[in-house]
Coordinates of C-alpha atoms and ligand atoms in Angstrom, one line a residue:
X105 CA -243.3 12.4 -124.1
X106 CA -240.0 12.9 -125.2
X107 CA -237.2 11.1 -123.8
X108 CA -233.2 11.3 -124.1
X109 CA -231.0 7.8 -124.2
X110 CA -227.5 8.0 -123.7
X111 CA -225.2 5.2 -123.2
X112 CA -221.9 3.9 -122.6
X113 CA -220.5 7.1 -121.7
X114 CA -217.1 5.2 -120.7
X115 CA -215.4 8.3 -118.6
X116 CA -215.3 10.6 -121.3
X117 CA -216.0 13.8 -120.2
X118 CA -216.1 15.7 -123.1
X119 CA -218.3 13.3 -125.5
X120 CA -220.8 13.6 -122.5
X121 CA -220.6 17.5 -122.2
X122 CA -221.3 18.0 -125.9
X123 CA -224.1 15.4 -125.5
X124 CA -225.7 16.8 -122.8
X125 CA -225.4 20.4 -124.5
X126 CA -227.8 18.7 -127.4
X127 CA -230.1 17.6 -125.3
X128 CA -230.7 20.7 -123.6
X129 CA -231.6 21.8 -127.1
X130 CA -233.8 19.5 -127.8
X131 CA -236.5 19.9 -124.9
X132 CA -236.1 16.3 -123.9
X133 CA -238.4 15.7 -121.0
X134 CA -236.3 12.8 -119.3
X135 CA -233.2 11.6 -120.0
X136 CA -231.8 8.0 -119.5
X137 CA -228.5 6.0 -119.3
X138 CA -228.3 2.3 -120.2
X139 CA -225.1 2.1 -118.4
X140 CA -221.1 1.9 -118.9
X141 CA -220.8 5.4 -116.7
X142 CA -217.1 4.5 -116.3
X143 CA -214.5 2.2 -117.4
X144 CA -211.9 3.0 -120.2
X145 CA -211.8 6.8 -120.2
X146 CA -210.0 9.6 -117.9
X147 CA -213.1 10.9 -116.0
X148 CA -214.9 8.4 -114.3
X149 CA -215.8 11.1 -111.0
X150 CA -216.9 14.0 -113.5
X151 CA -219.4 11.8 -116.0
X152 CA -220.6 10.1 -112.8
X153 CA -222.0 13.2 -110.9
X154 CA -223.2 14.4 -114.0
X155 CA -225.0 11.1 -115.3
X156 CA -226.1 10.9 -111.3
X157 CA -228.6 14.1 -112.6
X158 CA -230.3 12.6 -114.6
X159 CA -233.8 10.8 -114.5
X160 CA -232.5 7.4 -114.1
X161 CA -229.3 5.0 -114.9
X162 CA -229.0 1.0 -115.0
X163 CA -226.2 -0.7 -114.6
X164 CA -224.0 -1.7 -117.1
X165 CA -220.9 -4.4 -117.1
X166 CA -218.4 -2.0 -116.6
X167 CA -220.2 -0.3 -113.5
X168 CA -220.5 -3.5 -112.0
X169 CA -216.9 -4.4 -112.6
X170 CA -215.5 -1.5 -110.8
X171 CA -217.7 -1.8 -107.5
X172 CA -217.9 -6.2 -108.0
X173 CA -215.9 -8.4 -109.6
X174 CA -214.8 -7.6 -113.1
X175 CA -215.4 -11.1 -114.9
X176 CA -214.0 -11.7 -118.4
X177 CA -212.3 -8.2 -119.0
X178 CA -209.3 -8.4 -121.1
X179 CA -206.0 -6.6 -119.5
X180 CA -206.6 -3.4 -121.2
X181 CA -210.2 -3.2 -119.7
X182 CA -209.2 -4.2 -116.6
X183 CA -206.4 -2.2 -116.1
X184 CA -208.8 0.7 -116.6
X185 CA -211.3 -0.9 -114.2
X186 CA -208.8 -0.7 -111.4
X187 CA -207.6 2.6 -112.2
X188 CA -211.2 3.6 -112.1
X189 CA -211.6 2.7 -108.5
X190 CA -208.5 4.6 -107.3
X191 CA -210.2 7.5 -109.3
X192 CA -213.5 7.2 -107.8
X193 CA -212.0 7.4 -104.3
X194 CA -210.0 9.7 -104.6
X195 CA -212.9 12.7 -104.8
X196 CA -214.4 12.1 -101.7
X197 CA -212.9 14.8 -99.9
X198 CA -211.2 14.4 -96.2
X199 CA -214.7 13.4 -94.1
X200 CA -217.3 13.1 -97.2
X201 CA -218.7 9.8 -97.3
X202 CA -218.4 9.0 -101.3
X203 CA -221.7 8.6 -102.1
X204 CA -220.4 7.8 -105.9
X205 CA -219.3 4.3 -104.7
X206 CA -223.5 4.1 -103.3
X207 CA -224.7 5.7 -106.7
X208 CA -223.2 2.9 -108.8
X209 CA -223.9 -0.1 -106.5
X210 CA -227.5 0.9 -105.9
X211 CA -228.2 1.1 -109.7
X212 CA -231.3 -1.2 -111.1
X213 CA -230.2 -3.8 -114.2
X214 CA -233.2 -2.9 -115.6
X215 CA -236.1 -0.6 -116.0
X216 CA -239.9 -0.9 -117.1
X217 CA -242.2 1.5 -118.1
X218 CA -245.4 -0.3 -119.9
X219 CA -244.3 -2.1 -123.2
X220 CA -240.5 -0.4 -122.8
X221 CA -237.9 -2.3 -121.6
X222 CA -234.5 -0.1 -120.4
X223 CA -231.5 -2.2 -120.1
X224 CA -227.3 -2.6 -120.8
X225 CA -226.9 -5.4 -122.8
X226 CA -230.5 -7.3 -123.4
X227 CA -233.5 -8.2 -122.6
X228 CA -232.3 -11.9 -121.4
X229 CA -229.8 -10.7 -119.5
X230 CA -229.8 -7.5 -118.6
X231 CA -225.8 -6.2 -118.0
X232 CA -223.6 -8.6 -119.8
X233 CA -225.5 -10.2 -123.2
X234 CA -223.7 -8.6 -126.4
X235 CA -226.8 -8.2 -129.3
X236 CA -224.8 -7.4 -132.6
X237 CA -226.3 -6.4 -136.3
X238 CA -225.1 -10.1 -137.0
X239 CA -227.4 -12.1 -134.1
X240 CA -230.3 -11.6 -136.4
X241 CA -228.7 -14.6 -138.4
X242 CA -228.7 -16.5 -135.2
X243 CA -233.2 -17.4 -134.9
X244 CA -232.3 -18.5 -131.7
X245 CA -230.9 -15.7 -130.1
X246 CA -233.8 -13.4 -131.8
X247 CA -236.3 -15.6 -130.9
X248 CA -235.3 -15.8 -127.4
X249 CA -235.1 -12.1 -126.9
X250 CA -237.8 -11.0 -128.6
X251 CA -239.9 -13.3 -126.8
X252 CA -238.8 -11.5 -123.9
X253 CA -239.8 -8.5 -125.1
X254 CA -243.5 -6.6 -125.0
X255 CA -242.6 -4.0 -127.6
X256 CA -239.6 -2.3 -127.6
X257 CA -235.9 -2.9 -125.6
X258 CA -234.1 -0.4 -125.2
X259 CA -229.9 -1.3 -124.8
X260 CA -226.3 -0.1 -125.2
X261 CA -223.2 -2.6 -124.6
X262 CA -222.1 -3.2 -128.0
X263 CA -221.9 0.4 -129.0
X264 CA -223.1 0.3 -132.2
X265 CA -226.3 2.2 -132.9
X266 CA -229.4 0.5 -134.7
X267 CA -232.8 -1.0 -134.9
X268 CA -233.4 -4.5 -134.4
X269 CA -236.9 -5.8 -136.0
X270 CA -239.2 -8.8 -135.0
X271 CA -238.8 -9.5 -138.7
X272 CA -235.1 -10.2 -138.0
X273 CA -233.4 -7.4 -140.2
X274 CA -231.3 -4.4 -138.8
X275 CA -230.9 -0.8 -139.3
X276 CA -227.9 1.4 -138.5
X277 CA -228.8 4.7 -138.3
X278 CA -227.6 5.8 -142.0
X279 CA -230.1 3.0 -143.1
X280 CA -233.1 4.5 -141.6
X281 CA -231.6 8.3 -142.1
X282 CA -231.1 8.8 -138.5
X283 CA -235.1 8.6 -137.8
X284 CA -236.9 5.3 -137.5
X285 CA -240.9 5.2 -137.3
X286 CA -242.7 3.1 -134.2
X287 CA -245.3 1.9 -136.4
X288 CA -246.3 -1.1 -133.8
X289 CA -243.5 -4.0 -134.5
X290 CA -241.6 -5.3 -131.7
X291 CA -238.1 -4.0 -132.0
X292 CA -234.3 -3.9 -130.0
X293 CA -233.1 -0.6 -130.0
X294 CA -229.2 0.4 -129.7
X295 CA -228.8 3.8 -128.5
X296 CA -224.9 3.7 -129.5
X297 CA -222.3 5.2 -127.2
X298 CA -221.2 8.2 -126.4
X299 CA -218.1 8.2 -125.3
X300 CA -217.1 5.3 -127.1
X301 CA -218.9 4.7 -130.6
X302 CA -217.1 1.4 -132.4
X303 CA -219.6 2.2 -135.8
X304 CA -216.9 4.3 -137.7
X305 CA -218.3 7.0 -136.9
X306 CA -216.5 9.0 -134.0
X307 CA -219.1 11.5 -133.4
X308 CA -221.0 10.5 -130.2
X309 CA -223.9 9.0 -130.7
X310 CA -227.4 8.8 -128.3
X311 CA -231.1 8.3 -129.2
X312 CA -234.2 10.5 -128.7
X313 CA -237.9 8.5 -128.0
X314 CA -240.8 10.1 -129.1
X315 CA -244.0 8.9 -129.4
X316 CA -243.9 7.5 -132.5
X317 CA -239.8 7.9 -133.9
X318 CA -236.4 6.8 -132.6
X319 CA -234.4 9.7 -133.6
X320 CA -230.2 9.3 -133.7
X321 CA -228.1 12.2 -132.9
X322 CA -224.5 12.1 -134.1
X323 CA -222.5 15.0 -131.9
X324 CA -219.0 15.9 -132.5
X325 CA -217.1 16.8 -129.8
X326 CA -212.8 17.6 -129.4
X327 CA -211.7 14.0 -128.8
X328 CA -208.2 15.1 -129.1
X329 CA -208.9 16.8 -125.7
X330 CA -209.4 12.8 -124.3
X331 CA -206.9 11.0 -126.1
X332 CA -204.0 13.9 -124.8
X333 CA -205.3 12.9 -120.8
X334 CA -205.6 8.9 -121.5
X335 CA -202.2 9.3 -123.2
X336 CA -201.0 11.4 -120.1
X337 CA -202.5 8.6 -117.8
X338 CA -200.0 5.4 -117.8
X339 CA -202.4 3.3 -116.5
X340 CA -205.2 4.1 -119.5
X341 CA -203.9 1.8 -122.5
X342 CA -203.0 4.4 -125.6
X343 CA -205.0 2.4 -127.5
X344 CA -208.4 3.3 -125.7
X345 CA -207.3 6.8 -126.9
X346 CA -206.4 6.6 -130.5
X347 CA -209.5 4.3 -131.2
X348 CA -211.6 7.6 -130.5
X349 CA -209.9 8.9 -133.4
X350 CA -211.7 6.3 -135.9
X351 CA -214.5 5.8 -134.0
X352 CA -213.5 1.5 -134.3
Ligands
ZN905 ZN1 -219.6 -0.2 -123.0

């Protein structure tokens, strides 16, 4: 079984072409997204009814911000949000019933299968925790989640790929060479972001599950393309542009 997980796609329409144009290369046989469709980016319609395609979606915070209530966004992220529901209207087309609006509030926060865990943020809670290289200084935290966990968790939100370990160390993908062995230990995974990757790296970044590796794919794709429509789009911040440049 191999499997493809994307997340944190963020409206950004070319990262997820490019990515979806690797993983037809790789003879994935499922692919997943941990969430963040929308929110921040030009092309919340197009990455929806493409991510809408694939084997299954949870929800992330973003999501749920622009069908709910966005709680805790900062103005920039808001801004967007709002934006992002005029977008999302606006495709339904004179009598169509927009079944985007029922795609997003139907998602699950989470998904099972056996010992993996498919989530946003974390195991504890599912759409909105933030699990950062840092937390495994904080036993707590890594205590808590990995208590919640049977063997692996698999989560976006942060946007910065790695492996956790029950053993309280972490592994961006550089430190593992972009291939980490399942050998049996408990582990958090961070599949990184496409559209969005805050590593400095500004390739997009997903994960592929095998049966026995977590391999990272790092995918270049013309970001100059997105930053020319948020800068064309007054109510996208410039800034959500320009960071795609860096990749911070
Ligand atoms: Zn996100």
């Amino acid at each position: 079984m191999k499997r493809a997980l994307i997340s944190d796609v963020h409206s950004n329409l070319e990262a997820l072409t490019a990515v979806l144009q690797d993983i037809r290369e790789q003879a994935v046989d499922e692919v997943y997204c941990l969430g963040d469709i929308v929110g921040y980016g030009p092309n919340p319609r197009e990455c929806v009814d493409l991510v809408r395609q694939l084997t299954l979606s949870v929800l992330g915070n973003h999501d749920q911000a622009a069908i709910f209530d966005p709680e805790g966004f900062n103005p920039v992220a808001l801004q967007a949000i709002y934006w992002t529901r005029i977008q999302l209207d606006l495709g339904a087309g004179p009598n169509a019933v927009n079944d985007r609006w029922d795609f997003l509030g139907e998602l699950p926060r989470s998904y099972n299968d056996g010992p993996r865990l498919f989530v946003h943020g974390s195991a504890r809670e599912p759409t909105n925790e933030y699990v950062f290289p840092e937390d495994i200084y904080d036993s707590r935290k890594m205590d808590n989640l990995f208590g919640r966990i049977e063997q692996y968790c698999f989560q976006g939100h942060t946007h910065i790929p790695g492996v956790f370990t029950d053993t309280r160390e972490f592994f961006s993908p550089d430190e593992c060479d972009y291939h980490f062995r399942l050998n049996g230990q408990k582990l958090m995974v961070n599949v990184g972001s496409v559209g969005q990757p805050r590593d400095n790296d500004p390739r997009a970044c997903y994960a592929i599950l095998t049966d026995d590796a977590i391999i990272y794919r790092r995918i270049e794709y013309p970001f100059e393309q997105t930053i020319e429509k948020i800068r064309a789009e007054p109510q996208l911040d410039n800034m959500l542009g320009e960071r795609l440049r860096s990749g911070r």
